[in-house]
Amino acid sequence: MTEINFEKGSIQPISRQKAGRDKGGLGSKYEKFDQSIGSMSTDPSSLCAPRTGALQERMDKLDSVQLVKNDRGDNILIYFMSDGTVFRVIEADLYAKHWEELRYVSHIFQVKNKSCQHISNLLKDQIRRKMGITGNKNAGPFIPKYLNHKGQLVEMKKNSAKIVTIAGIRTLAFNEESDKAYNIKLDRDLRRNKIHDLRAAIYQTGVSDPELREIKRQMITVLEEAERELLRGYLKTANGVYEAKE
C-alpha cells in the first residue's frame, strides 16, 4: 500500500504489494490466521496492533471507507483519515487484515453498487472465518465504541441521543452516560459537524419520536454528501484511479 498525504496532492501510483504472508502460509491454500495478522509495521493503514487487536484511537481517526478501481480494474478501498491522510488498500490485502479491523470497516462501508456489494460480502465472509479460527465466534454483534476522557472503552447506546437547547440553539446530545458527551449542531449548522460525530449520532438516534426520526434522516443525508465530497476531492488528485461505476 502507498501512503498518500491528501493535502499535498502528490499521489504516487499504487504499489503491487503482495498480500501479507506469515510462516504458516497466509495467502496460500492453507490460509492460516492468527491475532497478529494484518497488523504489520509496513501497513500504515492498519487499525490493529500485533497480538493486541483493535486500537480505538486508530479507529476513531477513520472517517470514511470508499471503493474505487485503479486503471487495471483492481478494487481499491480508500481509507480517509480525520487528519487528512488517505490510504489505499488493495482488495487482496483485505485477506491479511485483522477481523476487528474488517468488522469496523464493514460497519462504516456503504453499499452503493455491485462492486461495493462484492467487497461487503468479502468483508463479512472474512470476518466470520477469522472470528471462528481465532476463537471469537461468540464475540456478539458489532457495537461501536469510543474512548472516554479516562481512556476507557465505552459502548455506544442506541436510542440514547436526545434534543437539548443550549443558549437558545437546538443541538442533539449523545454519549451523555459518560464524561465524553457530544452535541451535534442542528438545523442550518448540521453540515458543519464532523463525519465521525455524525456517524456516532446516527447510530445512537432512535426513530420512535417523529422529530428525532427526521433529524436522523437529515444526518444520514448530510453524511452521504460529506463522503461524496471526500471522494470527489480525492479523485481530482489521484493518478491511475477512477470511481467505481454506479
Protein backbone atom coordinates (compact mmCIF):
# COMPACT_ATOMS: atom_id res chain seq x y z
CA MET A 1 0.00 0.00 0.00
CA THR A 2 1.06 3.55 -0.62
CA GLU A 3 0.59 6.27 1.94
CA ILE A 4 -0.92 9.39 0.43
CA ASN A 5 -0.90 12.82 2.01
CA PHE A 6 -4.21 14.25 0.88
CA GLU A 7 -3.23 17.87 1.49
CA LYS A 8 -0.08 17.81 -0.63
CA GLY A 9 -1.87 16.44 -3.69
CA SER A 10 1.16 14.42 -4.78
CA ILE A 11 -0.26 10.97 -5.44
CA GLN A 12 2.01 8.06 -6.26
CA PRO A 13 0.88 5.01 -8.27
CA ILE A 14 -0.32 2.05 -6.28
CA SER A 15 2.43 -0.42 -5.46
CA ARG A 16 1.85 -4.04 -6.46
CA GLN A 17 2.50 -5.34 -2.95
CA LYS A 18 1.55 -8.98 -2.33
CA ALA A 19 -0.98 -9.72 0.35
CA GLY A 20 0.76 -10.28 3.69
CA ARG A 21 2.06 -13.78 4.37
CA ASP A 22 3.28 -15.40 7.57
CA LYS A 23 5.26 -18.58 8.20
CA GLY A 24 2.07 -20.64 8.13
CA GLY A 25 1.41 -19.64 4.53
CA LEU A 26 -1.11 -16.81 4.75
CA GLY A 27 -2.44 -16.26 1.27
CA SER A 28 -1.59 -19.82 0.28
CA LYS A 29 -4.03 -22.74 0.19
CA TYR A 30 -3.56 -23.22 3.94
CA GLU A 31 -4.87 -19.74 4.84
CA LYS A 32 -3.63 -19.78 8.40
CA PHE A 33 -4.73 -16.78 10.50
CA ASP A 34 -3.81 -15.59 13.96
CA GLN A 35 -4.24 -12.49 16.11
CA SER A 36 -1.19 -10.73 14.68
CA ILE A 37 -2.31 -10.89 11.03
CA GLY A 38 -2.91 -7.57 9.34
CA SER A 39 -1.04 -5.60 11.98
CA MET A 40 2.38 -5.31 10.40
CA SER A 41 4.59 -2.26 10.77
CA THR A 42 4.68 -1.94 6.98
CA ASP A 43 0.91 -1.40 6.89
CA PRO A 44 0.30 2.24 7.86
CA SER A 45 -3.45 1.82 7.39
CA SER A 46 -3.74 -0.94 9.99
CA LEU A 47 -6.26 -0.18 12.73
CA CYS A 48 -4.93 -3.02 14.90
CA ALA A 49 -1.71 -3.89 16.68
CA PRO A 50 0.16 -7.24 16.76
CA ARG A 51 -1.28 -9.63 19.36
CA THR A 52 -3.40 -6.79 20.74
CA GLY A 53 -6.27 -6.34 18.34
CA ALA A 54 -8.23 -3.19 17.61
CA LEU A 55 -6.80 0.16 18.65
CA GLN A 56 -9.70 2.53 19.34
CA GLU A 57 -7.57 5.64 18.85
CA ARG A 58 -6.83 4.50 15.29
CA MET A 59 -10.42 3.52 14.56
CA ASP A 60 -11.59 6.92 15.77
CA LYS A 61 -9.43 8.54 13.08
CA LEU A 62 -11.04 6.58 10.24
CA ASP A 63 -13.69 8.90 8.82
CA SER A 64 -14.78 7.06 5.70
CA VAL A 65 -14.06 3.95 3.60
CA GLN A 66 -14.94 4.12 -0.09
CA LEU A 67 -14.41 1.92 -3.12
CA VAL A 68 -12.68 2.91 -6.36
CA LYS A 69 -10.89 0.98 -9.11
CA ASN A 70 -7.41 1.53 -10.49
CA ASP A 71 -6.57 1.62 -14.20
CA ARG A 72 -6.17 -2.18 -14.19
CA GLY A 73 -9.65 -2.70 -12.81
CA ASP A 74 -8.49 -3.75 -9.32
CA ASN A 75 -10.80 -2.92 -6.41
CA ILE A 76 -9.20 -0.40 -4.05
CA LEU A 77 -10.60 0.61 -0.68
CA ILE A 78 -9.77 4.19 0.23
CA TYR A 79 -9.28 4.93 3.94
CA PHE A 80 -9.97 8.61 4.62
CA MET A 81 -8.47 9.57 7.99
CA SER A 82 -9.61 12.55 10.06
CA ASP A 83 -6.13 14.14 9.89
CA GLY A 84 -6.38 14.36 6.08
CA THR A 85 -4.22 11.31 5.39
CA VAL A 86 -5.51 8.84 2.79
CA PHE A 87 -4.53 5.16 2.42
CA ARG A 88 -5.16 2.79 -0.48
CA VAL A 89 -5.98 -0.81 0.45
CA ILE A 90 -5.97 -3.28 -2.46
CA GLU A 91 -8.69 -5.95 -2.29
CA ALA A 92 -6.08 -8.72 -1.92
CA ASP A 93 -4.76 -7.03 1.24
CA LEU A 94 -8.13 -7.48 2.96
CA TYR A 95 -7.33 -11.18 3.39
CA ALA A 96 -4.44 -10.20 5.68
CA LYS A 97 -6.43 -7.82 7.87
CA HIS A 98 -7.34 -8.47 11.50
CA TRP A 99 -11.01 -9.45 11.97
CA GLU A 100 -11.67 -6.49 14.30
CA GLU A 101 -10.47 -4.05 11.65
CA LEU A 102 -12.60 -5.75 9.00
CA ARG A 103 -15.63 -5.56 11.26
CA TYR A 104 -15.17 -1.84 11.84
CA VAL A 105 -14.61 -1.19 8.12
CA SER A 106 -17.76 -3.19 7.33
CA HIS A 107 -19.69 -1.06 9.82
CA ILE A 108 -18.93 2.23 8.07
CA PHE A 109 -18.70 0.97 4.47
CA GLN A 110 -21.72 1.95 2.34
CA VAL A 111 -23.00 -0.42 -0.36
CA LYS A 112 -23.74 1.72 -3.42
CA ASN A 113 -23.37 -0.66 -6.38
CA LYS A 114 -22.47 -4.23 -7.37
CA SER A 115 -18.75 -3.68 -6.80
CA CYS A 116 -19.46 -2.43 -3.28
CA GLN A 117 -21.71 -5.44 -2.65
CA HIS A 118 -18.86 -7.75 -3.68
CA ILE A 119 -16.50 -6.09 -1.18
CA SER A 120 -19.17 -6.10 1.53
CA ASN A 121 -19.72 -9.84 1.06
CA LEU A 122 -15.94 -10.43 1.11
CA LEU A 123 -15.61 -8.48 4.37
CA LYS A 124 -18.42 -10.43 6.03
CA ASP A 125 -17.01 -13.77 4.84
CA GLN A 126 -13.51 -12.98 6.14
CA ILE A 127 -14.92 -11.72 9.45
CA ARG A 128 -16.83 -14.97 10.02
CA ARG A 129 -13.88 -17.17 9.06
CA LYS A 130 -11.29 -15.30 11.12
CA MET A 131 -13.55 -14.99 14.16
CA GLY A 132 -14.06 -18.74 14.05
CA ILE A 133 -10.39 -19.60 13.58
CA THR A 134 -9.24 -17.27 16.37
CA GLY A 135 -11.88 -18.50 18.82
CA ASN A 136 -14.03 -15.37 18.72
CA LYS A 137 -17.17 -16.92 17.22
CA ASN A 138 -19.27 -15.73 20.15
CA ALA A 139 -17.98 -12.15 20.19
CA GLY A 140 -21.56 -10.91 19.72
CA PRO A 141 -22.94 -8.30 17.33
CA PHE A 142 -20.78 -5.31 16.47
CA ILE A 143 -21.30 -2.31 18.75
CA PRO A 144 -19.23 0.81 18.01
CA LYS A 145 -17.24 2.16 20.93
CA TYR A 146 -15.34 5.30 21.86
CA LEU A 147 -12.66 6.25 24.38
CA ASN A 148 -13.83 8.48 27.22
CA HIS A 149 -11.60 11.06 28.91
CA LYS A 150 -10.24 8.40 31.28
CA GLY A 151 -9.12 6.27 28.35
CA GLN A 152 -11.82 3.67 28.98
CA LEU A 153 -13.75 2.00 26.16
CA VAL A 154 -17.45 2.81 26.29
CA GLU A 155 -20.06 1.19 24.07
CA MET A 156 -22.38 3.49 22.14
CA LYS A 157 -26.02 3.08 23.12
CA LYS A 158 -28.83 3.01 20.60
CA ASN A 159 -31.80 5.32 21.22
CA SER A 160 -29.76 7.37 23.71
CA ALA A 161 -29.50 10.65 21.76
CA LYS A 162 -31.83 13.49 22.74
CA ILE A 163 -32.56 17.06 21.71
CA VAL A 164 -31.32 19.77 24.07
CA THR A 165 -31.37 23.55 23.82
CA ILE A 166 -28.22 25.49 24.73
CA ALA A 167 -28.41 29.29 24.75
CA GLY A 168 -31.46 29.11 22.52
CA ILE A 169 -29.75 26.82 19.99
CA ARG A 170 -31.03 23.29 19.36
CA THR A 171 -28.46 20.51 19.49
CA LEU A 172 -28.52 16.72 19.61
CA ALA A 173 -26.73 15.32 22.66
CA PHE A 174 -25.31 11.79 22.83
CA ASN A 175 -22.74 9.80 24.83
CA GLU A 176 -24.20 11.56 27.88
CA GLU A 177 -23.86 8.43 30.00
CA SER A 178 -20.10 9.09 30.12
CA ASP A 179 -17.85 12.08 30.71
CA LYS A 180 -17.31 12.38 26.94
CA ALA A 181 -20.61 13.88 25.82
CA TYR A 182 -21.08 15.34 22.36
CA ASN A 183 -23.50 17.79 20.87
CA ILE A 184 -24.43 17.74 17.19
CA LYS A 185 -25.31 21.08 15.67
CA LEU A 186 -28.75 21.02 14.06
CA ASP A 187 -30.75 22.98 11.52
CA ARG A 188 -28.57 25.35 9.45
CA ASP A 189 -25.38 24.19 11.18
CA LEU A 190 -25.92 20.47 10.53
CA ARG A 191 -23.37 20.41 7.69
CA ARG A 192 -20.67 21.84 9.95
CA ASN A 193 -20.43 18.65 12.01
CA LYS A 194 -17.51 16.25 11.65
CA ILE A 195 -18.09 12.98 9.82
CA HIS A 196 -17.26 10.71 12.77
CA ASP A 197 -19.58 12.73 15.06
CA LEU A 198 -22.42 12.43 12.55
CA ARG A 199 -21.88 8.68 12.27
CA ALA A 200 -21.90 8.22 16.04
CA ALA A 201 -25.03 10.37 16.40
CA ILE A 202 -26.85 8.43 13.67
CA TYR A 203 -26.12 5.13 15.44
CA GLN A 204 -27.42 6.45 18.77
CA THR A 205 -30.51 8.28 17.50
CA GLY A 206 -33.81 6.40 17.64
CA VAL A 207 -36.74 6.69 15.25
CA SER A 208 -39.74 6.25 17.56
CA ASP A 209 -40.03 10.01 18.06
CA PRO A 210 -41.06 11.81 14.81
CA GLU A 211 -38.72 14.75 15.42
CA LEU A 212 -35.72 12.51 16.11
CA ARG A 213 -36.62 10.38 13.09
CA GLU A 214 -36.49 13.46 10.84
CA ILE A 215 -33.19 14.60 12.39
CA LYS A 216 -31.71 11.14 11.78
CA ARG A 217 -32.84 11.24 8.14
CA GLN A 218 -31.19 14.66 7.72
CA MET A 219 -27.95 13.46 9.34
CA ILE A 220 -27.80 10.43 7.03
CA THR A 221 -28.23 12.72 4.01
CA VAL A 222 -25.53 15.12 5.22
CA LEU A 223 -23.14 12.22 5.96
CA GLU A 224 -23.62 10.80 2.46
CA GLU A 225 -22.95 14.23 0.93
CA ALA A 226 -19.79 14.68 3.04
CA GLU A 227 -18.47 11.27 1.95
CA ARG A 228 -19.18 12.02 -1.71
CA GLU A 229 -17.27 15.28 -1.36
CA LEU A 230 -14.29 13.44 0.14
CA LEU A 231 -14.23 11.07 -2.83
CA ARG A 232 -14.67 13.89 -5.37
CA GLY A 233 -11.72 15.78 -3.93
CA TYR A 234 -9.58 12.64 -3.90
CA LEU A 235 -10.36 11.70 -7.50
CA LYS A 236 -9.32 15.15 -8.69
CA THR A 237 -5.76 14.49 -7.50
CA ALA A 238 -5.39 10.67 -7.69
CA ASN A 239 -3.39 9.13 -10.54
CA GLY A 240 -4.48 5.87 -12.19
CA VAL A 241 -7.70 5.62 -10.19
CA TYR A 242 -11.29 6.09 -11.23
CA GLU A 243 -14.61 5.91 -9.45
CA ALA A 244 -16.46 2.60 -9.41
CA LYS A 245 -19.44 2.64 -11.77
CA GLU A 246 -22.84 3.18 -10.18
